[in-house]
Short mmCIF file of C-alpha atoms in Angstrom, two decimals:
data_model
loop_
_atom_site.label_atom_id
_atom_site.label_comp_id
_atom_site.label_asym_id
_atom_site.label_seq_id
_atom_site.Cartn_x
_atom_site.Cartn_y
_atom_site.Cartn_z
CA UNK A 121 57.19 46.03 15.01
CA UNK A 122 55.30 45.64 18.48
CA UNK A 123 52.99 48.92 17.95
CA UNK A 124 52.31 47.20 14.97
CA UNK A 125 51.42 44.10 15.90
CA UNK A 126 48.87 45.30 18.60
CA UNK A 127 46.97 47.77 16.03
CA UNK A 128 46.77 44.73 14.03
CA UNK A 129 45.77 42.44 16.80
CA UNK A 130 43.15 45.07 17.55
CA UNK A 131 41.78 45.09 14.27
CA UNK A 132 41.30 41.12 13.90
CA UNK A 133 40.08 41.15 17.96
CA UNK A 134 37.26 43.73 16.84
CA UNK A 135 35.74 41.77 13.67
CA UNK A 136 36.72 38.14 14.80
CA UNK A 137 38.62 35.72 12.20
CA UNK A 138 36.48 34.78 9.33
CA UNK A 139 37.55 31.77 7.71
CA UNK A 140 39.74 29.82 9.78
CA UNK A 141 41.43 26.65 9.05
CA UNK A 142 44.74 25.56 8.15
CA UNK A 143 47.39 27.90 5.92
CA UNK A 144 50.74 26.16 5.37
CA UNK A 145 51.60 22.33 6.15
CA UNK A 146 54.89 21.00 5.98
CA UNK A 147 55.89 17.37 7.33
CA UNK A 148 58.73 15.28 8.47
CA UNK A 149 59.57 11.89 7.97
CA UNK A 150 62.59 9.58 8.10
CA UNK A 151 65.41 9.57 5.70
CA UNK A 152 66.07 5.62 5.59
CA UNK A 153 63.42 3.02 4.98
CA UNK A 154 63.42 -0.84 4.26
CA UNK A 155 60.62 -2.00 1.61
CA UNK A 156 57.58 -3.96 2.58
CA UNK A 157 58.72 -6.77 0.26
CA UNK A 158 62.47 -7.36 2.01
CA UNK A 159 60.15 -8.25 5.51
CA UNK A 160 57.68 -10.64 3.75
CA UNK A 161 60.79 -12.45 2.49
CA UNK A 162 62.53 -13.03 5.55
CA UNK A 163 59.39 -13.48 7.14
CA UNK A 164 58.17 -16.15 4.50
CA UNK A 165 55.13 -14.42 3.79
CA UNK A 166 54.79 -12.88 0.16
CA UNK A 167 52.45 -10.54 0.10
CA UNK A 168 51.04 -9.98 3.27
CA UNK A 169 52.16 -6.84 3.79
CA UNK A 170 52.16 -5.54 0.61
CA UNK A 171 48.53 -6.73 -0.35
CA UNK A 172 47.55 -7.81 2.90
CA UNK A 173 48.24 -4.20 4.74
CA UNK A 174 48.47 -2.26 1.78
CA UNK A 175 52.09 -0.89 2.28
CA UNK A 176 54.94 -0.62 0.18
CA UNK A 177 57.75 0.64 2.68
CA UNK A 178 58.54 0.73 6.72
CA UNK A 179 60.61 4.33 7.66
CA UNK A 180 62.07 3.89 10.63
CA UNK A 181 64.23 6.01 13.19
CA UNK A 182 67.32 4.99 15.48
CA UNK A 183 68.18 6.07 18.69
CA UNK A 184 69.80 9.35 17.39
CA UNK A 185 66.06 10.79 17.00
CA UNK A 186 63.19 11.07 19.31
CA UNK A 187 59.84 12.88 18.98
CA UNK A 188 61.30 16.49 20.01
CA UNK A 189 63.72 16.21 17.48
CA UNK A 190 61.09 14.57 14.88
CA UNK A 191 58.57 17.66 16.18
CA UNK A 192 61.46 20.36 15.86
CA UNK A 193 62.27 19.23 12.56
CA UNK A 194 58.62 19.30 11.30
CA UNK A 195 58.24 22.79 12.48
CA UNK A 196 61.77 24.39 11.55
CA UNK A 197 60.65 23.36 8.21
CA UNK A 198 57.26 25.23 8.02
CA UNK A 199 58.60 28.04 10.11
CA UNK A 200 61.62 28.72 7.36
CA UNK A 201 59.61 27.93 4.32
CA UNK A 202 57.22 29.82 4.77
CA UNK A 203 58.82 32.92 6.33
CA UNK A 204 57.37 32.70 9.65
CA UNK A 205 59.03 34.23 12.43
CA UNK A 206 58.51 33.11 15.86
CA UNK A 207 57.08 36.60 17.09
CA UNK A 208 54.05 35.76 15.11
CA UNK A 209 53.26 32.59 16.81
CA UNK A 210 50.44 33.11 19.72
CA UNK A 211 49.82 29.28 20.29
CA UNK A 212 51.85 25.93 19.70
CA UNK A 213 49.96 22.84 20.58
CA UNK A 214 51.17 19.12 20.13
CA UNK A 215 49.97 16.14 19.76
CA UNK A 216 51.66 13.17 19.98
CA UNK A 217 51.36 9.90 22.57
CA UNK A 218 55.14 8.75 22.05
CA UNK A 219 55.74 10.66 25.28
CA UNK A 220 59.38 11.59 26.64
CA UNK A 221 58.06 12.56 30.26
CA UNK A 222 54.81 11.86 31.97
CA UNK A 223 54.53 15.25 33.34
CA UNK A 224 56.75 18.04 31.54
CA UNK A 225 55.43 19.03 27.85
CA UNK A 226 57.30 18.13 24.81
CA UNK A 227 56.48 21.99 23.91
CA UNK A 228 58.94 23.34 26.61
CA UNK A 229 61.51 21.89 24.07
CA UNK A 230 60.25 23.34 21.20
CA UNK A 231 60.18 26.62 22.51
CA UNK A 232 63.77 26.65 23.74
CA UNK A 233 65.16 25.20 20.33
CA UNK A 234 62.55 27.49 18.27
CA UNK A 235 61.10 30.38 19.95
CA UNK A 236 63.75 31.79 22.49
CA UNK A 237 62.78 33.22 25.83
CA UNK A 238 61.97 36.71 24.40
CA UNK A 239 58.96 34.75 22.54
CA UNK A 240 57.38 33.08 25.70
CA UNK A 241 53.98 34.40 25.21
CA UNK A 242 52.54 31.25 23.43
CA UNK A 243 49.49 29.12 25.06
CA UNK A 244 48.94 25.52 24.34
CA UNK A 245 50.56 22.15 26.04
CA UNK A 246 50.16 18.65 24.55
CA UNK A 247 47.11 16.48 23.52
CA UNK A 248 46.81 13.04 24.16
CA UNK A 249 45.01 10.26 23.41
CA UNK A 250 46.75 7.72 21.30
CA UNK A 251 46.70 8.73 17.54
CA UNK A 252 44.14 11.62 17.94
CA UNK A 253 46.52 14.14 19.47
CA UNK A 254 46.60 15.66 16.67
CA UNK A 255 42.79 16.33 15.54
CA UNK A 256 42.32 17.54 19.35
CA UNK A 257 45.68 20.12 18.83
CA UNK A 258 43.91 21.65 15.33
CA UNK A 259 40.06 21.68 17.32
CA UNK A 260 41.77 23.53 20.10
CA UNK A 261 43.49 26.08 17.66
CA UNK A 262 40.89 26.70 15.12
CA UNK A 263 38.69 27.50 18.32
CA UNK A 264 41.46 29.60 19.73
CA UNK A 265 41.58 31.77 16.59
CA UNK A 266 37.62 31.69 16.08
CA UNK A 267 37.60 32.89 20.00
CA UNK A 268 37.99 36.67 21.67
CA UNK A 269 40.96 35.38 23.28
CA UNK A 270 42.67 35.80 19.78
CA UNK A 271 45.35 38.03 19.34
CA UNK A 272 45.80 38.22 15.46
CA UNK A 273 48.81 35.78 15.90
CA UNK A 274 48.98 32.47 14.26
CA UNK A 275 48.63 29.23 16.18
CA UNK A 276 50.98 26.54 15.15
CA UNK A 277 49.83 22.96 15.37
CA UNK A 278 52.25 19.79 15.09
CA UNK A 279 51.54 16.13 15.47
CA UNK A 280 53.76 13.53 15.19
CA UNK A 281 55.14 10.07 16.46
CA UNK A 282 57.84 7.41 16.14
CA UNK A 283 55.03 3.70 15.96
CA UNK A 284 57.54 0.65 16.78
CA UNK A 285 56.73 -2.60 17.76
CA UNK A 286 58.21 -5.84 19.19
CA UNK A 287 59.51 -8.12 16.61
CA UNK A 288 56.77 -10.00 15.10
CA UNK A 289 54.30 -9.71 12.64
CA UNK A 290 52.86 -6.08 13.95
CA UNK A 291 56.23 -5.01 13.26
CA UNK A 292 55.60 -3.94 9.75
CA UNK A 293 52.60 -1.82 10.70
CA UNK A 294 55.27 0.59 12.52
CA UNK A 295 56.66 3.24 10.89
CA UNK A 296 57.31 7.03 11.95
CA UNK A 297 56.75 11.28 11.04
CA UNK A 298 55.47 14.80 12.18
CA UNK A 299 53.48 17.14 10.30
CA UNK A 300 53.35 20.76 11.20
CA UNK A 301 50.11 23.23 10.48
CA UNK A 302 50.00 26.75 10.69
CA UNK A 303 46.23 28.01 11.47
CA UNK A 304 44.83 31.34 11.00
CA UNK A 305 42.17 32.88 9.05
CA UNK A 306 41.33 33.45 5.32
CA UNK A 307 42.78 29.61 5.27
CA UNK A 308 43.17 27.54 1.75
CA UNK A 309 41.80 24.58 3.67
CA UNK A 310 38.81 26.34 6.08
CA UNK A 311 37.20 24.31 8.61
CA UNK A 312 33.57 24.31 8.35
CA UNK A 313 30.23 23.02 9.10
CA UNK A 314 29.47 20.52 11.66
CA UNK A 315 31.49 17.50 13.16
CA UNK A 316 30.91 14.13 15.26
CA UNK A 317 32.55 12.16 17.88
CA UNK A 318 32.42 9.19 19.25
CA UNK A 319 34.51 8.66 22.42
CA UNK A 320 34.07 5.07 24.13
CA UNK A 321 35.94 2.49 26.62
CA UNK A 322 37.60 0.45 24.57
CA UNK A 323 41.07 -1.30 25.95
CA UNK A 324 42.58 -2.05 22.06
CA UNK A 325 45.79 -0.21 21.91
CA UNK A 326 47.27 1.47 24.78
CA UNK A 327 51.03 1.76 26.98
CA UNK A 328 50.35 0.66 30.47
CA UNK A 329 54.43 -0.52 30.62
CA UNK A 330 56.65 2.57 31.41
CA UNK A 331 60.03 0.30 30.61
CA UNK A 332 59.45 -0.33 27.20
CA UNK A 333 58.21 2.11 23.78
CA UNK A 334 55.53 -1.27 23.11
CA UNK A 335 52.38 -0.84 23.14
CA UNK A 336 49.57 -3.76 24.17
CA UNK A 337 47.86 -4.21 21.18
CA UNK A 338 44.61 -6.66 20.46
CA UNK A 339 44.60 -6.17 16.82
CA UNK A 340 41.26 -7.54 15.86
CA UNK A 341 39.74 -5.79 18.54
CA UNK A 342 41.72 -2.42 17.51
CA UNK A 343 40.23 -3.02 13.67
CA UNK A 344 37.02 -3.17 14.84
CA UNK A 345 36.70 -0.19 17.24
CA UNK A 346 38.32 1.45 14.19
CA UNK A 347 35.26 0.40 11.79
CA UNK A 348 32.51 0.76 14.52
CA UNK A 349 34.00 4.24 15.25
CA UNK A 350 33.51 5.43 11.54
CA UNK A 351 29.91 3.90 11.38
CA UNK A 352 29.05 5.78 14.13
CA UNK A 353 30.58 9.28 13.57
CA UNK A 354 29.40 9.21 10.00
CA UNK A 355 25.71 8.33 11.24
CA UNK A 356 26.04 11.09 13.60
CA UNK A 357 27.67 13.79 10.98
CA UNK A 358 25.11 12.64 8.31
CA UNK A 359 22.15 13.46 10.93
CA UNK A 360 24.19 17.04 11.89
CA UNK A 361 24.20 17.91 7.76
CA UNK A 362 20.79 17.45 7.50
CA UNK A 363 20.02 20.93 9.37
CA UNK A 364 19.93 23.42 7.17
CA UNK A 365 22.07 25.85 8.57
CA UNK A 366 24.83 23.15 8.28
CA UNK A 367 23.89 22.10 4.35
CA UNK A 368 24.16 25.54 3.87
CA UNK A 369 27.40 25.73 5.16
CA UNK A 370 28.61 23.15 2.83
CA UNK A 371 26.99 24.46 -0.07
CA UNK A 372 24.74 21.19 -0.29
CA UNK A 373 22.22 23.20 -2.20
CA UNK A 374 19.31 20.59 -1.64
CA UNK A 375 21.95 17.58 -2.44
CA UNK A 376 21.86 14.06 -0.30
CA UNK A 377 24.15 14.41 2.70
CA UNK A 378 26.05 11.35 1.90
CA UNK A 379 29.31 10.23 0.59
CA UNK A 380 28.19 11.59 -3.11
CA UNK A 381 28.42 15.24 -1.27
CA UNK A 382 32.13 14.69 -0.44
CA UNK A 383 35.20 14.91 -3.69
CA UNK A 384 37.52 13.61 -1.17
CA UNK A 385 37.83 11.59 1.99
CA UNK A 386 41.04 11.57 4.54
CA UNK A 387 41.08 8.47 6.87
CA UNK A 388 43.42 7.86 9.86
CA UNK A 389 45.68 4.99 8.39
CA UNK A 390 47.35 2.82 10.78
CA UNK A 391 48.14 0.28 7.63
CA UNK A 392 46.51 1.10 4.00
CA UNK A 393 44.14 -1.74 3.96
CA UNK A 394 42.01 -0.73 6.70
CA UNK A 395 41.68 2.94 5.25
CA UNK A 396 39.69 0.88 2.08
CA UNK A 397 37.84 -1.04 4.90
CA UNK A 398 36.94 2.34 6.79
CA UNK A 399 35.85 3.84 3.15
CA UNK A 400 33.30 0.99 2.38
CA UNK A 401 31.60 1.69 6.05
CA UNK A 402 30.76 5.33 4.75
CA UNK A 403 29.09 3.62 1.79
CA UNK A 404 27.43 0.88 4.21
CA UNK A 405 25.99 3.63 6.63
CA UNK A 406 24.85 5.25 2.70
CA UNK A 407 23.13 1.84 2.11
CA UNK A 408 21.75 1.61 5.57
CA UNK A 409 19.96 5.10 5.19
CA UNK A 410 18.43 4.53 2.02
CA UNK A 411 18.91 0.26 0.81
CA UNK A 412 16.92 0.88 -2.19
CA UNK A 413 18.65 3.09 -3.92
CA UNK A 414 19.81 1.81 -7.84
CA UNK A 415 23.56 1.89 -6.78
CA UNK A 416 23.12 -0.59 -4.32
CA UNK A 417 21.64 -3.17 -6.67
CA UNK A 418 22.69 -6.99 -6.63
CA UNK A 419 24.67 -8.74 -3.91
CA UNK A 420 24.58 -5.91 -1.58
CA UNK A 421 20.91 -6.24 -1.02
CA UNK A 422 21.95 -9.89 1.39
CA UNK A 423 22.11 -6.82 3.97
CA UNK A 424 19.34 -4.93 3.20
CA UNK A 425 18.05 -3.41 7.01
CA UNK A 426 21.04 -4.79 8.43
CA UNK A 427 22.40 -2.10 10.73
CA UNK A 428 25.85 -1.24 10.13
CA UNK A 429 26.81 -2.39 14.09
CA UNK A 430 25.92 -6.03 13.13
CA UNK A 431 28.12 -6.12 9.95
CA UNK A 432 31.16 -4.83 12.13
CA UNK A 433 33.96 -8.25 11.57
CA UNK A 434 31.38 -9.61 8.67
CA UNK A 435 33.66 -11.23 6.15
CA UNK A 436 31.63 -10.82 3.59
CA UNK A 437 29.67 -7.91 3.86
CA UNK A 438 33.45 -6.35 4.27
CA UNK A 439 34.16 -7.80 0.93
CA UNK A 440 31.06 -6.49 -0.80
CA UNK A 441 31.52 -3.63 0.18
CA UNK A 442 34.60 -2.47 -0.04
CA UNK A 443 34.17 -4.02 -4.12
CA UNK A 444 31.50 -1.95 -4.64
CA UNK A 445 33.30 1.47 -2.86
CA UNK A 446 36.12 0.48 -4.67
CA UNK A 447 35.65 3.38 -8.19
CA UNK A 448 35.09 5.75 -5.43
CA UNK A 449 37.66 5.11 -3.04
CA UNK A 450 40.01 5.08 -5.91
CA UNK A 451 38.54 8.47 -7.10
CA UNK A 452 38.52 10.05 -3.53
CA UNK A 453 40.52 8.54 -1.19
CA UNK A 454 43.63 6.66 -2.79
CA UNK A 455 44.59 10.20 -3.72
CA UNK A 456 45.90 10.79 0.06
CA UNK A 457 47.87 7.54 0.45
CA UNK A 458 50.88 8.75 -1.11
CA UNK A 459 53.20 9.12 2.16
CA UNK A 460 51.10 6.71 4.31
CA UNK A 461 52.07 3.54 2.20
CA UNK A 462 55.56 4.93 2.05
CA UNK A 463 56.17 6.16 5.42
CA UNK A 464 53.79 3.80 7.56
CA UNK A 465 51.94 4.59 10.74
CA UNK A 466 52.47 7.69 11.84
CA UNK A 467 50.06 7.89 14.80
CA UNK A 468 48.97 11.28 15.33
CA UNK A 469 50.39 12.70 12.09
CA UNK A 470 48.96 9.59 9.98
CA UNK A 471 45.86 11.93 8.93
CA UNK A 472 47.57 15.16 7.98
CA UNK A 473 50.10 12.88 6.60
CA UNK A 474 47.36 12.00 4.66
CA UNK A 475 45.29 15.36 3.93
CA UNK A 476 49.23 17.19 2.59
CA UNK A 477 49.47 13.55 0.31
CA UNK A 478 46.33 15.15 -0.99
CA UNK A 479 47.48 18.49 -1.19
CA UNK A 480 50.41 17.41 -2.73
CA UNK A 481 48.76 15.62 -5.29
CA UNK A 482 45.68 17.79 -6.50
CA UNK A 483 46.86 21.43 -4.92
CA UNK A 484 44.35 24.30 -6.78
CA UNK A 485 41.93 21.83 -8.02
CA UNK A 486 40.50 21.58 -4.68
CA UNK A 487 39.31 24.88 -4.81
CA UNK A 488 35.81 24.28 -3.96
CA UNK A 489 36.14 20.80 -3.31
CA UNK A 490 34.79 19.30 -0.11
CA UNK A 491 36.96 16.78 2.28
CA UNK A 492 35.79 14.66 5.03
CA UNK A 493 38.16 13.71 7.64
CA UNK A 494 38.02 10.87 10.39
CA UNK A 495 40.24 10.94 12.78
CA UNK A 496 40.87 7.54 15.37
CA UNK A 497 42.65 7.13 18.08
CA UNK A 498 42.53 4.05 20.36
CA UNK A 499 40.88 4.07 23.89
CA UNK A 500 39.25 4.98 22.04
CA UNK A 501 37.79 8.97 20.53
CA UNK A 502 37.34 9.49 16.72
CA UNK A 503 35.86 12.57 14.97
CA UNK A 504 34.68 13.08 11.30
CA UNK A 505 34.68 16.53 10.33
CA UNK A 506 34.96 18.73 7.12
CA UNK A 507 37.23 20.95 5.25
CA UNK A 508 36.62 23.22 2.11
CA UNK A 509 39.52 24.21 0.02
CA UNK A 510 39.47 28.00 -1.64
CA UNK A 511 41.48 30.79 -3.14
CA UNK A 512 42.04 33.12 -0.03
CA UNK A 513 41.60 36.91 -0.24
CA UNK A 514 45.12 36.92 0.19
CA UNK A 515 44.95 38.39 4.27
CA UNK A 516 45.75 36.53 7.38
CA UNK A 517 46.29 37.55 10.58
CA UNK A 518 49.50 39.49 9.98
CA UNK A 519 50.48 40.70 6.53
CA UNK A 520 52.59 38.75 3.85
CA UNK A 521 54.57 39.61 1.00
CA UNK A 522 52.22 39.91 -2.18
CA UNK A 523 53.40 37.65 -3.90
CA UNK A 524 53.90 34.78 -1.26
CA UNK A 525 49.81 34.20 -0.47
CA UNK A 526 49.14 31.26 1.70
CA UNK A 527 47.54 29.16 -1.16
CA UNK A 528 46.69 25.51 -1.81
CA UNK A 529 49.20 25.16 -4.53
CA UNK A 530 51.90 26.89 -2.44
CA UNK A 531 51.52 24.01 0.42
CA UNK A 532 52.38 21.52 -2.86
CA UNK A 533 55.08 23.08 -4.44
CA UNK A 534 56.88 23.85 -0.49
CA UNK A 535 56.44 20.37 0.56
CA UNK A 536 58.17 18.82 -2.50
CA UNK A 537 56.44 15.32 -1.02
CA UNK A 538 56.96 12.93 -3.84
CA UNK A 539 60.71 14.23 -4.54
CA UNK A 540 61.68 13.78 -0.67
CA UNK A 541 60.22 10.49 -1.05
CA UNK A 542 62.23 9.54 -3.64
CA UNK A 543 66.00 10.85 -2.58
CA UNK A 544 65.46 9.02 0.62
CA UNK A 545 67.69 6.01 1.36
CA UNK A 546 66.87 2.46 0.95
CA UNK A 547 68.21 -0.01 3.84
CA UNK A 548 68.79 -3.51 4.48
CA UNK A 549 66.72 -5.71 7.04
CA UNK A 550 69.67 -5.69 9.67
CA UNK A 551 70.15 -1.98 9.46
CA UNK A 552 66.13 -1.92 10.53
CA UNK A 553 66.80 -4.68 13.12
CA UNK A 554 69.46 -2.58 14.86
CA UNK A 555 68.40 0.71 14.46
CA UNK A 556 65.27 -0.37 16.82
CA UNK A 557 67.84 -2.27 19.02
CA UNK A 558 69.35 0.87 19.78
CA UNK A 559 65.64 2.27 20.87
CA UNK A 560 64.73 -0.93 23.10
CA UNK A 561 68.15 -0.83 24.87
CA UNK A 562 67.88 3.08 25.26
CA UNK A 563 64.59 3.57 26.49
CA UNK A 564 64.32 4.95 29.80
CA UNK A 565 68.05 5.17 30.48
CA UNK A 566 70.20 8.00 31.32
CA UNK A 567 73.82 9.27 31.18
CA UNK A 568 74.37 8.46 27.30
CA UNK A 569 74.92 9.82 24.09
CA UNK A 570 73.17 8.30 21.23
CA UNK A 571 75.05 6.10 18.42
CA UNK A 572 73.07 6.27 15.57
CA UNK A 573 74.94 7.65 12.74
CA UNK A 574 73.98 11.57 12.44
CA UNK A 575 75.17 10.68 8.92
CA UNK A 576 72.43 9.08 8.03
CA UNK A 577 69.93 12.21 8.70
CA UNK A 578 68.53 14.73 5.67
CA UNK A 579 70.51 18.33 5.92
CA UNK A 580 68.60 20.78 8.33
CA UNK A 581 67.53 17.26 10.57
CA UNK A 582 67.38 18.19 14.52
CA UNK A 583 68.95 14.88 16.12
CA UNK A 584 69.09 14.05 20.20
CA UNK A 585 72.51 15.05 21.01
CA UNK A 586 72.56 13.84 24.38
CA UNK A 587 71.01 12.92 27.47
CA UNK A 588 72.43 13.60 31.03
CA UNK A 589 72.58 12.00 34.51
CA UNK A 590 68.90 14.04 35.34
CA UNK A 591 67.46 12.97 31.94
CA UNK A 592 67.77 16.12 30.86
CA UNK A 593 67.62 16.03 26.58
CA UNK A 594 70.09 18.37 24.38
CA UNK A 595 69.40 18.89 20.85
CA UNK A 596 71.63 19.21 17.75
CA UNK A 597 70.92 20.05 14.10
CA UNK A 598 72.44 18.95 11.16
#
């Protein structure tokens, strides 16, 4: 009740959220996918997308879905799940850069399909920046809850986008998903200690054209900015732990502030294979610090005082190191890559696509466990920071049923990730082929109704039902 509410509001206002970070996750992705291995054979090329990217499958979307649906699916599913109503949402914030209009917020449309106008009172708008929408939507709500301005409400972040590309070889690097996160206090996953950024001028993905969904891409430039950008945020996050307000924080309890501190890492994965490239930078800026060090014995000593900038596009550096990180990336990273190699790029989702893969995967054992996160997105801003699963108290900013805590192990079991995986439906290569027809000839137009088959679409799917003369977008649900 609204009396309620504002005694409890009150009560969280006067001793501030302790604790905050992210409750309950939930993700969407798309029902029909065509393996990695069907494009290398009609492209001729046997494993390079497979070994050479890493990936297994492409997910794709026609034109019966676009990223309000994708969002609105993504956050019907956390909302229902977990038991949410939409009364106890103070703040929705997106990000995503597959934009539907370059001045009205694809929020507006979650509201009406989700909230209703007699739940208006929600702040946030959209972030964007190509795939770090998301990491800028969580910032902004963690600091929204960890603010006065709080309310005792829960802020509800989702980040999601539909990656296509001309046909060619970046093609298979598309792909397509949301993933929703509900943030309050006494969190399972609690943001803490420091974090760094880099942001930079870099032209190596970004959507001057406003007739097409392609991006203009310099790939080689992209990977690089990628790599550079961990080097640098690592160096900088390294420095930040060394206070010892921040070690404290972590619970570093006199231990090196390195990648030995971390039990897991979460990379932003636009293909798998430069996630393993990203992971053997941490453990070149390690080597860099401190070159002497018995673990770094043999062929990595060629780059002994070599700073990490020079080594950026070094063939074989690259391959020494990413040999040597390779126990540890298998041990702390590969754990998270469950949906990305399945899925493919999902932009601003591709990290938390990553961090619930994680969840999914190791739920209540990472009580106590310490993640680092680095998040990318071209233009370019990237920001590593940290996150320390525990066993909440059981409180949050409005009360729950006893026996439905938000928990670590409850954000496995709800997601069901590896069975949705699995009951999805494998296509052909022309079913991919025109499905992303459909989007080309689409985009931008007005007056239609979609044709992709709503039959194709998981149960409880929202699905663009039409669009009108004014571009105006109606929604459906399955």
């Amino acid at each position: 009740d609204a009396p309620g509410r504002l005694i409890r509001c009150k009560d969280y206002m006067a001793r501030r959220a302790a604790d905050a970070g992210i409750l309950a996750m939930e993700c969407y992705f798309p029902q029909r996918y065509v393996p990695q291995t069907a494009l290398e054979e009609a492209d001729g090329c046997a494993g390079k997308y497979t070994v050479g990217l890493g990936q297994t499958a492409l997910a794709f979307f026609d034109d019966r879905e676009d990223i309000a649906s994708v969002l609105l699916t993504a956050c019907a599913r956390l909302l229902e799940r977990y038991g949410v109503p939409a009364s106890a949402i103070g703040r929705l914030e997106v990000g995503t850069e597959t934009l539907l209009d370059k001045s009205k917020s694809v929020k507006t449309t979650l509201m009406a399909q989700l909230f209703g106008a007699e739940h208006s009172d929600v702040e946030g708008v959209s972030s964007t920046n190509a795939c770090y929408g998301g990491t800028a939507a969580l910032l902004n709500s963690v600091a929204w809850v960890e603010s006065s301005a709080w309310d005792g409400r829960y802020a509800l972040v989702v980040c999601g986008d539909i990656a296509v590309y001309a046909p060619g070889p970046a093609r298979p690097t598309g792909g397509g998903g949301a993933v929703a996160m509900l943030v309050g206090p006494d969190a399972p996953l609690v943001m803490a200690g420091p974090r760094a950024t880099h942001a930079f001028e870099v032209y190596d993905f970004y959507k001057p054209r406003g007739n097409t969904e392609y991006a203009t891409v310099d790939g080689k430039l992209s990977q690089d900015a990628y790599l550079a950008s961990v080097d640098t945020c690592w160096s900088r996050l390294k420095a930040k732990l060394g206070a010892p307000a921040a070690a404290e924080q972590l619970g570093l309890n006199g231990s090196p502030a390195d990648l030995r501190a971390f039990d897991y890492v979460c990379m932003h994965s636009p293909y798998n294979k430069l996630v393993q490239k990203g992971f053997a930078r941490l453990l070149y800026g390690d080597f860099a610090d401190d070159a002497t060090a018995p673990r770094f014995a043999g062929d990595a000593q060629r780059w002994a005082g070599v700073p990490p900038a020079k080594t950026v596009g070094d063939r074989e550096a690259e391959k020494c190191f990413v040999g040597l990180a390779k126990p540890d990336f298998e041990a702390k990273c590969a754990p998270s890559d469950t949906a990305s190699r399945q899925v493919g790029n999902c932009y601003t989702a591709a990290l938390y696509m990553n961090l619930l893969s994680l969840v999914s995967a190791k739920a209540s054992s990472l009580i106590g466990a310490r993640l680092l996160l680095f998040s990318y997105g071209s233009g370019a801003v990237a920001t590593a920071f940290t996150l320390i699963g525990r066993e909440p108290s059981g409180g949050s900013a409005l009360a729950l049923p006893p026996a439905s805590p938000f928990t670590l192990e409850r954000i496995a079991t709800t997601a069901q990730l590896a069975e949705r995986l699995t009951a999805r439906t494998c296509s052909d290569l022309p079913t991919l082929t025109r499905a992303l027809e459909l989007r080309e000839e689409r985009y931008g137009q007005a007056g239609y109704e979609p044709s992709g088959d709503v039959g194709a679409l998981a149960p409880g799917t929202y699905y663009l039902a039409a669009v009108d003369e004014l571009h105006r977008r109606t929604y459906s649900r399955k």
